[in-house]
Amino acid sequence: MVDLVVTPANVQPTSNTKVERGTAGAAITAGDSVYKNATDGDLEPCINDGTAAQAAAVGIALNDAAVGQPVEYAIGGNVAFGAIISAGQVN
């Protein structure tokens, strides 16, 4: 079975998305779960097989960003991912 595929260009906030802004400490792609680096406070993509801190998501990136660039991330509400699944279907 195929994993849910997120198209970064289709990741969009909705009318109830709560958004915060930060600085990318690593390359980030829209749709990435991001964590806040404890050393400098920059945002980086979560690493599932890294440390507990690297897996502790603070939000979902809403735009692509290179190191040092601004990144907006959703901390609540809904985010449209542009990925389609059917109700009751397990992916």
Coordinates of N, CA and C in Angstrom, one line a residue:
M1 N 0.8 -1.2 0.0 CA 0.0 0.0 0.0 C 0.9 1.2 0.0
V2 N 0.5 2.2 -0.8 CA 1.3 3.5 -0.9 C 1.0 4.4 0.3
D3 N 2.1 5.1 0.7 CA 1.9 6.1 1.8 C 1.2 7.3 1.2
L4 N 0.6 8.0 2.1 CA -0.1 9.3 1.6 C 1.0 10.2 1.1
V5 N 0.8 10.7 -0.1 CA 1.8 11.5 -0.8 C 1.3 13.0 -0.7
V6 N 2.1 13.8 -0.1 CA 1.8 15.2 0.0 C 2.5 16.0 -1.1
T7 N 1.8 16.8 -1.8 CA 2.4 17.7 -2.8 C 2.7 19.0 -2.2
P8 N 4.0 19.4 -2.0 CA 4.3 20.6 -1.2 C 3.5 21.9 -1.8
A9 N 3.4 21.9 -3.1 CA 2.7 23.1 -3.7 C 1.3 23.2 -3.3
N10 N 0.7 22.1 -2.9 CA -0.7 22.1 -2.5 C -1.0 22.3 -1.0
V11 N 0.0 22.4 -0.2 CA -0.1 22.6 1.2 C -0.6 24.0 1.5
Q12 N -1.7 24.2 2.0 CA -2.3 25.5 2.2 C -3.0 25.7 3.6
P13 N -2.9 26.8 4.2 CA -3.6 27.0 5.5 C -5.1 27.2 5.1
T14 N -6.0 26.9 6.1 CA -7.4 27.1 5.9 C -7.9 28.3 6.7
S15 N -9.1 28.6 6.7 CA -9.6 29.8 7.4 C -9.4 29.7 8.9
N16 N -9.2 28.5 9.5 CA -9.0 28.4 10.9 C -7.6 28.0 11.3
T17 N -6.7 28.0 10.4 CA -5.3 27.6 10.7 C -4.7 28.7 11.6
K18 N -4.1 28.2 12.7 CA -3.3 29.1 13.6 C -1.8 29.0 13.1
V19 N -1.3 30.2 12.8 CA 0.0 30.2 12.1 C 1.0 31.0 13.0
E20 N 2.3 30.4 13.1 CA 3.4 31.1 13.7 C 4.5 31.2 12.7
R21 N 5.5 32.1 12.9 CA 6.6 32.3 12.0 C 7.9 32.0 12.7
G22 N 8.8 31.5 12.0 CA 10.2 31.3 12.5 C 11.2 31.3 11.4
T23 N 12.4 30.9 11.7 CA 13.5 30.9 10.8 C 14.0 29.4 10.6
A24 N 14.2 29.1 9.3 CA 14.6 27.7 9.0 C 16.1 27.5 9.4
G25 N 16.3 26.4 10.2 CA 17.7 26.1 10.5 C 18.3 25.0 9.6
A26 N 17.4 24.5 8.8 CA 17.7 23.4 7.8 C 16.7 23.6 6.6
A27 N 17.0 23.0 5.5 CA 16.0 23.1 4.4 C 14.7 22.4 4.8
I28 N 13.6 23.2 4.6 CA 12.3 22.7 5.0 C 11.4 22.7 3.7
T29 N 10.6 21.7 3.6 CA 9.6 21.6 2.5 C 8.2 21.8 3.1
A30 N 7.3 22.5 2.4 CA 5.9 22.6 2.8 C 5.3 21.3 3.1
G31 N 4.7 21.1 4.2 CA 4.1 19.8 4.6 C 4.9 19.1 5.6
D32 N 6.2 19.5 5.8 CA 7.1 18.8 6.8 C 6.6 19.1 8.2
S33 N 6.7 18.1 9.0 CA 6.5 18.4 10.5 C 7.8 19.0 10.9
V34 N 7.7 20.1 11.7 CA 8.9 20.8 12.1 C 9.0 20.8 13.7
Y35 N 10.3 20.8 14.1 CA 10.6 21.0 15.6 C 11.4 22.2 15.7
K36 N 11.5 22.7 17.0 CA 12.3 23.9 17.3 C 13.6 23.4 17.9
N37 N 14.7 23.8 17.3 CA 16.0 23.4 17.8 C 16.2 24.1 19.1
A38 N 16.5 23.3 20.1 CA 16.7 23.9 21.5 C 17.9 24.8 21.6
T39 N 18.9 24.6 20.7 CA 20.1 25.4 20.8 C 19.9 26.9 20.3
D40 N 19.3 27.0 19.1 CA 19.1 28.3 18.5 C 17.7 28.8 18.3
G41 N 16.7 27.9 18.5 CA 15.3 28.2 18.3 C 14.9 28.1 16.8
D42 N 15.8 27.8 15.9 CA 15.4 27.7 14.5 C 14.5 26.4 14.3
L43 N 13.8 26.4 13.2 CA 12.9 25.3 12.9 C 13.6 24.3 12.0
E44 N 13.4 23.0 12.2 CA 14.0 22.0 11.3 C 13.0 20.9 11.1
P45 N 13.1 20.2 10.0 CA 12.2 19.0 9.8 C 12.4 18.0 10.9
C46 N 11.3 17.4 11.4 CA 11.4 16.4 12.4 C 12.1 15.2 11.9
I47 N 12.8 14.5 12.8 CA 13.6 13.3 12.5 C 13.0 12.2 13.3
N48 N 12.3 11.3 12.7 CA 11.6 10.2 13.5 C 12.6 9.2 14.1
D49 N 13.8 9.0 13.5 CA 14.7 8.1 14.1 C 15.9 8.8 14.8
G50 N 15.6 10.1 15.1 CA 16.6 10.9 15.9 C 16.3 10.9 17.3
T51 N 16.7 12.0 18.0 CA 16.4 12.1 19.4 C 14.9 12.4 19.7
A52 N 14.5 12.3 20.9 CA 13.1 12.6 21.2 C 12.8 14.1 20.9
A53 N 13.7 15.0 21.1 CA 13.5 16.4 20.8 C 13.3 16.6 19.3
Q54 N 14.1 15.9 18.5 CA 14.0 16.0 17.0 C 12.7 15.4 16.4
A55 N 12.0 14.6 17.2 CA 10.7 14.0 16.8 C 9.5 14.8 17.3
A56 N 9.8 15.7 18.2 CA 8.7 16.5 18.9 C 8.2 17.6 18.0
A57 N 7.2 17.4 17.2 CA 6.7 18.4 16.3 C 6.1 19.6 17.0
V58 N 6.4 20.8 16.5 CA 5.7 22.0 17.0 C 4.7 22.5 16.0
G59 N 4.7 21.9 14.8 CA 3.8 22.4 13.8 C 4.1 21.8 12.4
I60 N 3.4 22.2 11.4 CA 3.5 21.8 10.0 C 3.9 23.0 9.2
A61 N 5.0 22.8 8.4 CA 5.5 23.9 7.6 C 4.5 24.2 6.5
L62 N 4.3 25.5 6.2 CA 3.3 25.9 5.2 C 4.0 26.5 3.9
N63 N 5.4 26.6 4.0 CA 6.1 27.0 2.8 C 7.5 26.3 2.8
D64 N 8.1 26.3 1.7 CA 9.5 25.8 1.6 C 10.4 26.9 2.1
A65 N 11.5 26.5 2.7 CA 12.5 27.5 3.1 C 13.9 26.9 3.2
A66 N 14.8 27.7 2.7 CA 16.2 27.3 2.8 C 16.8 27.8 4.2
V67 N 17.9 27.4 4.6 CA 18.5 27.8 5.8 C 18.6 29.3 5.9
G68 N 18.1 29.8 7.1 CA 18.1 31.3 7.3 C 16.9 32.0 6.8
Q69 N 16.0 31.3 6.0 CA 14.8 32.0 5.4 C 13.7 31.8 6.4
P70 N 12.7 32.8 6.3 CA 11.5 32.7 7.1 C 10.6 31.5 6.7
V71 N 10.0 30.9 7.7 CA 9.0 29.8 7.5 C 7.8 30.0 8.3
E72 N 6.6 29.9 7.7 CA 5.4 29.9 8.5 C 5.0 28.5 8.8
Y73 N 4.5 28.2 10.0 CA 4.0 26.9 10.3 C 2.8 26.9 11.1
A74 N 1.9 25.9 10.8 CA 0.6 25.7 11.5 C 0.8 25.1 12.8
I75 N 0.2 25.7 13.8 CA 0.3 25.1 15.2 C -1.1 24.7 15.7
G76 N -2.1 24.9 14.9 CA -3.5 24.5 15.2 C -4.4 24.7 14.1
G77 N -5.6 24.2 14.2 CA -6.6 24.4 13.1 C -6.4 23.3 12.1
N78 N -6.8 23.6 10.9 CA -6.7 22.7 9.8 C -5.7 23.1 8.7
V79 N -5.1 22.2 8.1 CA -4.2 22.4 6.9 C -4.7 21.6 5.8
A80 N -4.8 22.2 4.6 CA -5.1 21.4 3.4 C -3.8 20.9 2.8
F81 N -3.8 19.6 2.6 CA -2.5 19.0 2.1 C -2.6 18.7 0.6
G82 N -3.8 18.7 0.0 CA -3.9 18.4 -1.4 C -3.8 17.0 -1.7
A83 N -3.7 16.1 -0.6 CA -3.7 14.7 -0.8 C -5.1 14.1 -0.6
I84 N -5.4 13.1 -1.4 CA -6.8 12.6 -1.4 C -6.8 11.2 -0.9
I85 N -7.7 10.9 0.1 CA -7.9 9.5 0.6 C -9.4 9.4 0.7
S86 N -9.9 8.2 0.7 CA -11.3 8.0 0.8 C -11.7 7.7 2.3
A87 N -12.8 8.1 2.7 CA -13.3 7.8 4.1 C -13.3 6.3 4.3
G88 N -12.7 5.9 5.4 CA -12.7 4.5 5.8 C -11.6 3.7 5.1
Q89 N -10.8 4.3 4.3 CA -9.6 3.7 3.6 C -8.4 3.8 4.5
V90 N -7.7 2.8 4.7 CA -6.4 2.8 5.4 C -5.3 2.9 4.4
N91 N -4.4 3.9 4.6 CA -3.2 4.1 3.8 C -2.0 3.7 4.5

